[in-house]
């Protein structure tokens, strides 16, 4: 493929998906920006956990989509959400999500973030159970629907599942907070119902310890990545006041992280395919750098849209007129370039060590992009506020 065709593909194929992801990210960003001051004042422990929760949902349920796809092609799963194996996988996904976020909460408490710690624990547990149930059956439905219509589920399900995870995570957390503050009895009743539902589903699905052990490798990977996300979490918690002072970055935060993750994942996926096809002869091969430069041409537009969406939402919700973040617009392409070069390098090194980049690189890059993105947002906030 010529460089011109790569540029055309970047604008016709990658850019629309990046913009859709951006819009979805701003749905969560609207809630975070509006309630950031309240969360950092009354529930600071949630900020420690938030990046890990967002990453976990993408990793757990994207993996589940891939597993459903394989089972459908092998005839091990009927193309129906009523198949018992769907419920088994949804319950396992709940457990895979609950254990790491509980560990994140515990580490936050040990590190001294203890204000409203018990309430935060149940906000996290209740929202994780409910979102996992919704997201699990959404994942199964999308995968099965694609399979029924002769569309490859692998090319459709994972991006939609990751976007739905972003769509649900922050609004659900905020919803639990508002319920706690409005009527604590209803909050505790909902949490009690959620826990009872989990035990009922565990019993009904007959998922035992032996079944859970089959997912030991995935559990180890996502737990390690969740622990790594504490870098993002503690950074976000420490500098949340600075981010809130910039006004627009509170709204933009989820979209900035998801966009960096998307750029990295696109390059990782393309690199993996080309490496397996033998199209990359060495690290400095021309082909991958042309792909990176073609995608780089889309980054000024994404940076501009992040600014404009943030300004519009801040004005509509807060009735403030924050200034355009020139610091973000000017530096965004360079940060995206760094993420893409990092993604290519990680994928190349893993392949050279006989590790499949599809299985390891994309979750690792998505996680690392959250860390780099959080640090980047803090630096932009410092430039904007002058702290």
XYZ file of C-alpha atoms in Angstrom:
387
model
C 0.000 0.000 0.000
C 1.370 3.396 -0.991
C 1.758 6.210 1.525
C -1.136 8.069 -0.153
C -3.412 5.083 0.388
C -2.321 4.893 4.026
C -3.275 8.556 4.502
C -6.611 7.931 2.789
C -7.272 4.944 5.067
C -6.333 6.982 8.138
C -8.918 9.662 7.301
C -11.664 7.396 5.918
C -11.445 4.452 8.317
C -9.536 5.378 11.490
C -10.648 9.003 11.891
C -14.422 8.294 12.005
C -13.929 5.618 14.689
C -11.670 7.968 16.648
C -14.319 10.703 16.527
C -17.099 8.314 17.615
C -14.924 7.161 20.540
C -14.243 10.808 21.375
C -17.952 11.633 21.522
C -18.647 8.606 23.743
C -15.742 9.577 25.989
C -17.254 13.032 26.432
C -20.467 11.473 27.748
C -18.465 10.163 30.708
C -16.408 13.356 30.745
C -19.567 15.420 31.165
C -20.294 13.648 34.452
C -16.668 13.772 35.607
C -16.272 17.460 34.809
C -19.549 18.412 36.466
C -18.940 16.419 39.658
C -15.126 16.488 39.865
C -15.029 19.030 42.703
C -17.539 16.995 44.732
C -15.720 13.702 44.113
C -12.287 15.064 45.031
C -13.692 16.737 48.152
C -15.946 13.960 49.493
C -14.814 10.751 47.729
C -11.113 11.185 46.852
C -10.543 7.426 46.942
C -12.689 7.066 43.821
C -10.132 9.064 41.838
C -7.467 6.532 42.824
C -9.630 3.683 41.526
C -11.190 5.362 38.462
C -8.417 4.841 35.846
C -8.093 1.201 36.871
C -11.855 0.637 36.623
C -12.014 2.145 33.148
C -9.091 0.029 31.944
C -10.423 -3.139 33.576
C -13.783 -2.959 31.840
C -12.142 -2.644 28.433
C -9.671 -5.478 29.054
C -12.102 -7.930 30.688
C -15.009 -7.537 28.296
C -12.957 -7.159 25.109
C -11.320 -10.461 26.064
C -14.777 -11.902 26.667
C -15.899 -10.772 23.201
C -12.904 -12.508 21.660
C -13.673 -15.660 23.659
C -17.327 -15.663 22.540
C -16.218 -15.232 18.925
C -13.863 -18.215 19.110
C -16.528 -20.372 20.788
C -19.078 -19.465 18.104
C -16.732 -20.405 15.264
C -15.821 -23.678 16.990
C -19.481 -24.507 17.595
C -18.982 -24.499 21.383
C -21.541 -21.723 21.900
C -25.039 -21.549 20.434
C -25.748 -18.186 18.761
C -28.159 -17.212 21.533
C -27.758 -15.150 24.712
C -29.811 -17.852 26.463
C -26.946 -20.344 26.158
C -25.747 -21.294 29.650
C -22.136 -20.530 28.699
C -23.078 -16.860 28.236
C -24.181 -16.630 31.874
C -21.047 -18.503 33.014
C -18.813 -16.003 31.215
C -20.773 -12.999 32.510
C -20.389 -14.234 36.112
C -16.677 -14.909 35.600
C -16.272 -11.396 34.122
C -17.950 -9.955 37.234
C -15.470 -11.738 39.481
C -12.530 -10.773 37.272
C -13.644 -7.139 37.601
C -14.524 -7.153 41.302
C -11.335 -8.601 42.760
C -8.862 -6.103 41.173
C -10.988 -3.021 41.969
C -11.322 -4.181 45.576
C -7.532 -4.491 45.720
C -7.217 -0.968 44.276
C -9.546 0.325 47.002
C -7.536 -1.468 49.696
C -4.233 -0.022 48.470
C -5.788 3.446 48.371
C -6.897 3.045 52.006
C -3.449 1.762 53.048
C -1.861 4.764 51.330
C -4.027 7.081 53.433
C -7.035 7.875 51.199
C -9.593 6.904 53.867
C -12.297 9.572 53.799
C -15.669 7.856 53.193
C -13.699 4.645 52.557
C -16.571 2.227 53.334
C -19.030 4.168 51.181
C -16.498 4.213 48.335
C -16.018 0.436 48.621
C -19.730 -0.190 48.194
C -20.048 2.403 45.420
C -17.347 0.465 43.585
C -18.792 -3.000 44.343
C -22.405 -2.100 43.529
C -21.574 -0.259 40.307
C -19.187 -3.016 39.182
C -21.823 -5.738 39.604
C -24.534 -3.803 37.768
C -22.279 -2.541 34.962
C -20.731 -6.003 34.525
C -24.187 -7.535 34.101
C -25.204 -4.935 31.501
C -21.868 -4.977 29.713
C -21.646 -8.785 29.782
C -24.941 -9.308 28.000
C -24.234 -6.383 25.668
C -20.953 -8.097 24.725
C -22.709 -11.424 24.144
C -25.506 -9.767 22.139
C -23.170 -7.817 19.845
C -20.909 -10.817 19.233
C -23.794 -13.195 18.512
C -25.633 -10.670 16.315
C -22.506 -10.100 14.220
C -21.962 -13.866 13.894
C -25.573 -14.406 12.803
C -25.224 -11.761 10.095
C -21.941 -13.208 8.785
C -19.912 -10.246 10.055
C -16.595 -11.048 11.733
C -17.258 -10.386 15.467
C -13.536 -9.729 16.078
C -13.633 -6.634 13.859
C -16.791 -5.229 15.429
C -17.286 -6.306 19.049
C -14.110 -5.130 20.838
C -14.337 -1.400 19.877
C -18.062 -1.289 20.701
C -17.539 -3.066 24.021
C -14.695 -0.722 25.037
C -16.841 2.301 24.108
C -19.825 0.972 26.063
C -17.556 0.437 29.084
C -16.471 4.087 28.901
C -20.105 5.121 28.479
C -21.261 3.334 31.643
C -18.377 3.644 34.138
C -18.368 7.293 35.264
C -22.153 7.954 35.027
C -22.817 4.831 37.132
C -20.330 5.912 39.809
C -21.874 9.385 39.908
C -25.348 7.829 40.072
C -24.372 5.802 43.162
C -22.895 8.926 44.778
C -26.071 10.948 44.171
C -28.227 8.102 45.494
C -26.095 7.868 48.657
C -26.425 11.614 49.272
C -30.144 11.730 48.471
C -31.313 8.602 50.299
C -28.775 6.444 52.099
C -31.373 3.719 52.800
C -31.998 3.269 49.074
C -28.241 3.246 48.456
C -27.633 0.420 50.945
C -30.709 -1.454 49.700
C -29.439 -1.286 46.105
C -26.019 -2.507 47.193
C -27.584 -5.344 49.174
C -29.659 -6.311 46.141
C -26.538 -6.212 43.917
C -24.563 -8.508 46.244
C -27.498 -10.929 46.579
C -27.855 -10.969 42.796
C -24.165 -11.845 42.455
C -24.529 -14.789 44.855
C -27.690 -15.927 43.057
C -25.940 -15.811 39.666
C -22.943 -17.682 41.103
C -25.243 -20.416 42.386
C -27.447 -20.577 39.294
C -24.514 -20.572 36.826
C -22.642 -23.206 38.872
C -19.339 -21.427 38.320
C -16.959 -23.114 40.723
C -13.349 -22.513 41.691
C -12.129 -24.984 39.067
C -13.863 -22.981 36.321
C -12.422 -19.728 37.624
C -8.917 -21.264 37.599
C -9.177 -21.656 33.812
C -8.878 -17.867 33.629
C -5.831 -17.662 35.868
C -3.612 -16.128 33.162
C -6.179 -13.479 32.222
C -6.837 -12.697 35.898
C -3.104 -12.319 36.570
C -2.683 -10.010 33.559
C -5.620 -7.707 34.302
C -4.786 -7.568 38.019
C -1.176 -6.604 37.238
C -2.414 -3.922 34.836
C -4.913 -2.697 37.432
C -2.111 -2.350 39.991
C -0.068 -0.466 37.407
C -3.021 1.885 36.905
C -2.477 3.112 40.480
C 0.158 5.412 38.975
C -2.671 7.107 37.052
C -5.015 6.943 40.032
C -2.738 8.550 42.600
C -1.650 11.162 40.042
C -5.291 11.995 39.287
C -6.196 12.140 42.990
C -3.214 14.336 43.864
C -3.722 16.844 41.049
C -7.525 16.720 40.740
C -7.821 20.251 42.139
C -5.425 21.544 39.491
C -7.358 19.741 36.742
C -10.652 21.132 38.074
C -9.167 24.654 38.078
C -8.512 24.406 34.345
C -12.270 23.750 33.907
C -12.183 22.069 30.487
C -9.688 19.307 31.331
C -12.096 17.683 33.792
C -14.533 17.219 30.905
C -11.802 16.210 28.458
C -9.929 13.723 30.668
C -11.733 10.477 29.627
C -11.621 11.400 25.935
C -7.934 12.305 26.026
C -7.091 8.950 27.609
C -9.296 6.937 25.250
C -7.955 8.743 22.176
C -4.335 8.036 23.132
C -5.287 4.421 23.815
C -7.001 4.185 20.425
C -3.997 5.578 18.548
C -1.715 3.135 20.349
C -4.044 0.176 19.803
C -4.428 0.896 16.082
C -0.650 0.932 15.612
C -0.215 -2.176 17.788
C -2.838 -4.095 15.794
C -1.378 -3.031 12.433
C 2.155 -3.850 13.601
C 1.119 -7.289 14.815
C -0.518 -8.132 11.484
C 2.455 -6.924 9.441
C 4.941 -8.759 11.663
C 3.015 -12.023 11.300
C 2.855 -11.537 7.526
C 6.592 -10.856 7.388
C 6.131 -7.322 6.027
C 8.386 -5.756 8.683
C 12.001 -6.844 8.173
C 13.575 -4.798 10.946
C 12.744 -2.155 13.553
C 13.533 0.714 11.149
C 11.441 -0.684 8.281
C 9.683 1.995 6.288
C 6.186 0.447 6.396
C 5.273 0.968 10.105
C 6.611 4.527 10.194
C 4.475 5.433 7.172
C 1.438 4.096 9.068
C 2.377 6.185 12.101
C 2.884 9.358 10.049
C -0.424 8.823 8.190
C -2.284 8.590 11.508
C -0.316 11.547 12.861
C -1.969 13.737 10.209
C -5.348 13.155 11.918
C -4.168 14.239 15.385
C -4.519 18.048 14.957
C -8.218 17.575 14.186
C -8.740 15.315 17.217
C -6.919 17.827 19.446
C -9.123 20.614 18.089
C -12.321 18.617 18.643
C -11.334 17.818 22.243
C -10.983 21.552 22.846
C -14.257 22.502 21.167
C -16.336 19.758 22.809
C -14.885 20.652 26.234
C -15.627 24.338 25.776
C -19.194 23.651 24.673
C -19.978 21.258 27.535
C -18.368 23.534 30.149
C -20.437 26.468 28.914
C -23.708 24.515 28.824
C -23.302 22.940 32.269
C -21.374 25.554 34.235
C -22.302 28.697 32.342
C -18.618 29.576 32.318
C -16.559 30.676 29.336
C -13.224 28.871 29.760
C -10.485 29.793 27.357
C -9.408 27.648 24.433
C -6.530 25.384 25.551
C -3.823 26.302 23.029
C -1.401 24.263 25.138
C -3.479 21.151 24.432
C -4.012 21.898 20.746
C -0.302 22.484 20.105
C 1.081 19.544 22.094
C -1.562 16.878 21.457
C -0.052 15.684 18.120
C 3.393 15.277 19.713
C 1.963 13.245 22.607
C -0.023 11.066 20.199
C 3.158 10.536 18.171
C 4.988 9.425 21.313
C 2.172 6.954 22.136
C 2.238 5.497 18.608
C 6.030 5.108 18.575
C 5.823 3.481 21.997
C 3.076 1.124 20.776
C 5.119 0.126 17.733
C 8.251 -0.465 19.826
C 6.432 -2.578 22.432
C 4.727 -4.680 19.734
C 7.994 -5.212 17.873
C 9.930 -6.231 21.006
C 7.203 -8.630 22.158
C 7.103 -10.297 18.732
C 10.887 -10.716 18.751
C 10.515 -12.565 22.074
C 7.812 -14.869 20.657
C 4.999 -13.173 22.570
C 1.831 -12.548 20.565
C 1.301 -8.747 20.473
C -2.469 -9.252 20.034
C -2.728 -10.942 23.435
C -0.406 -8.695 25.453
C 0.476 -5.499 23.596
C -2.973 -3.931 23.236
C -4.027 -4.264 26.938
C -0.543 -3.137 28.012
C -0.543 -0.157 25.645
C -4.075 0.863 26.656
C -3.002 0.767 30.304
C 0.257 2.647 29.705
C -1.575 5.214 27.568
C -3.773 5.974 30.586
C -0.647 6.596 32.687
C 1.018 8.780 30.051
C -2.289 10.530 29.358
C -2.909 11.335 33.029
C 0.577 12.801 33.422
C 0.047 14.753 30.185
C -3.275 16.197 31.435
C -1.618 17.295 34.690
C 1.185 19.039 32.773
C -1.323 20.803 30.503
C -3.319 21.863 33.587
C -0.131 23.302 35.127
C 0.512 25.308 31.964
C -3.074 26.557 31.809
C -3.424 27.460 35.495
C 0.158 28.587 35.936
C 0.751 26.406 39.013
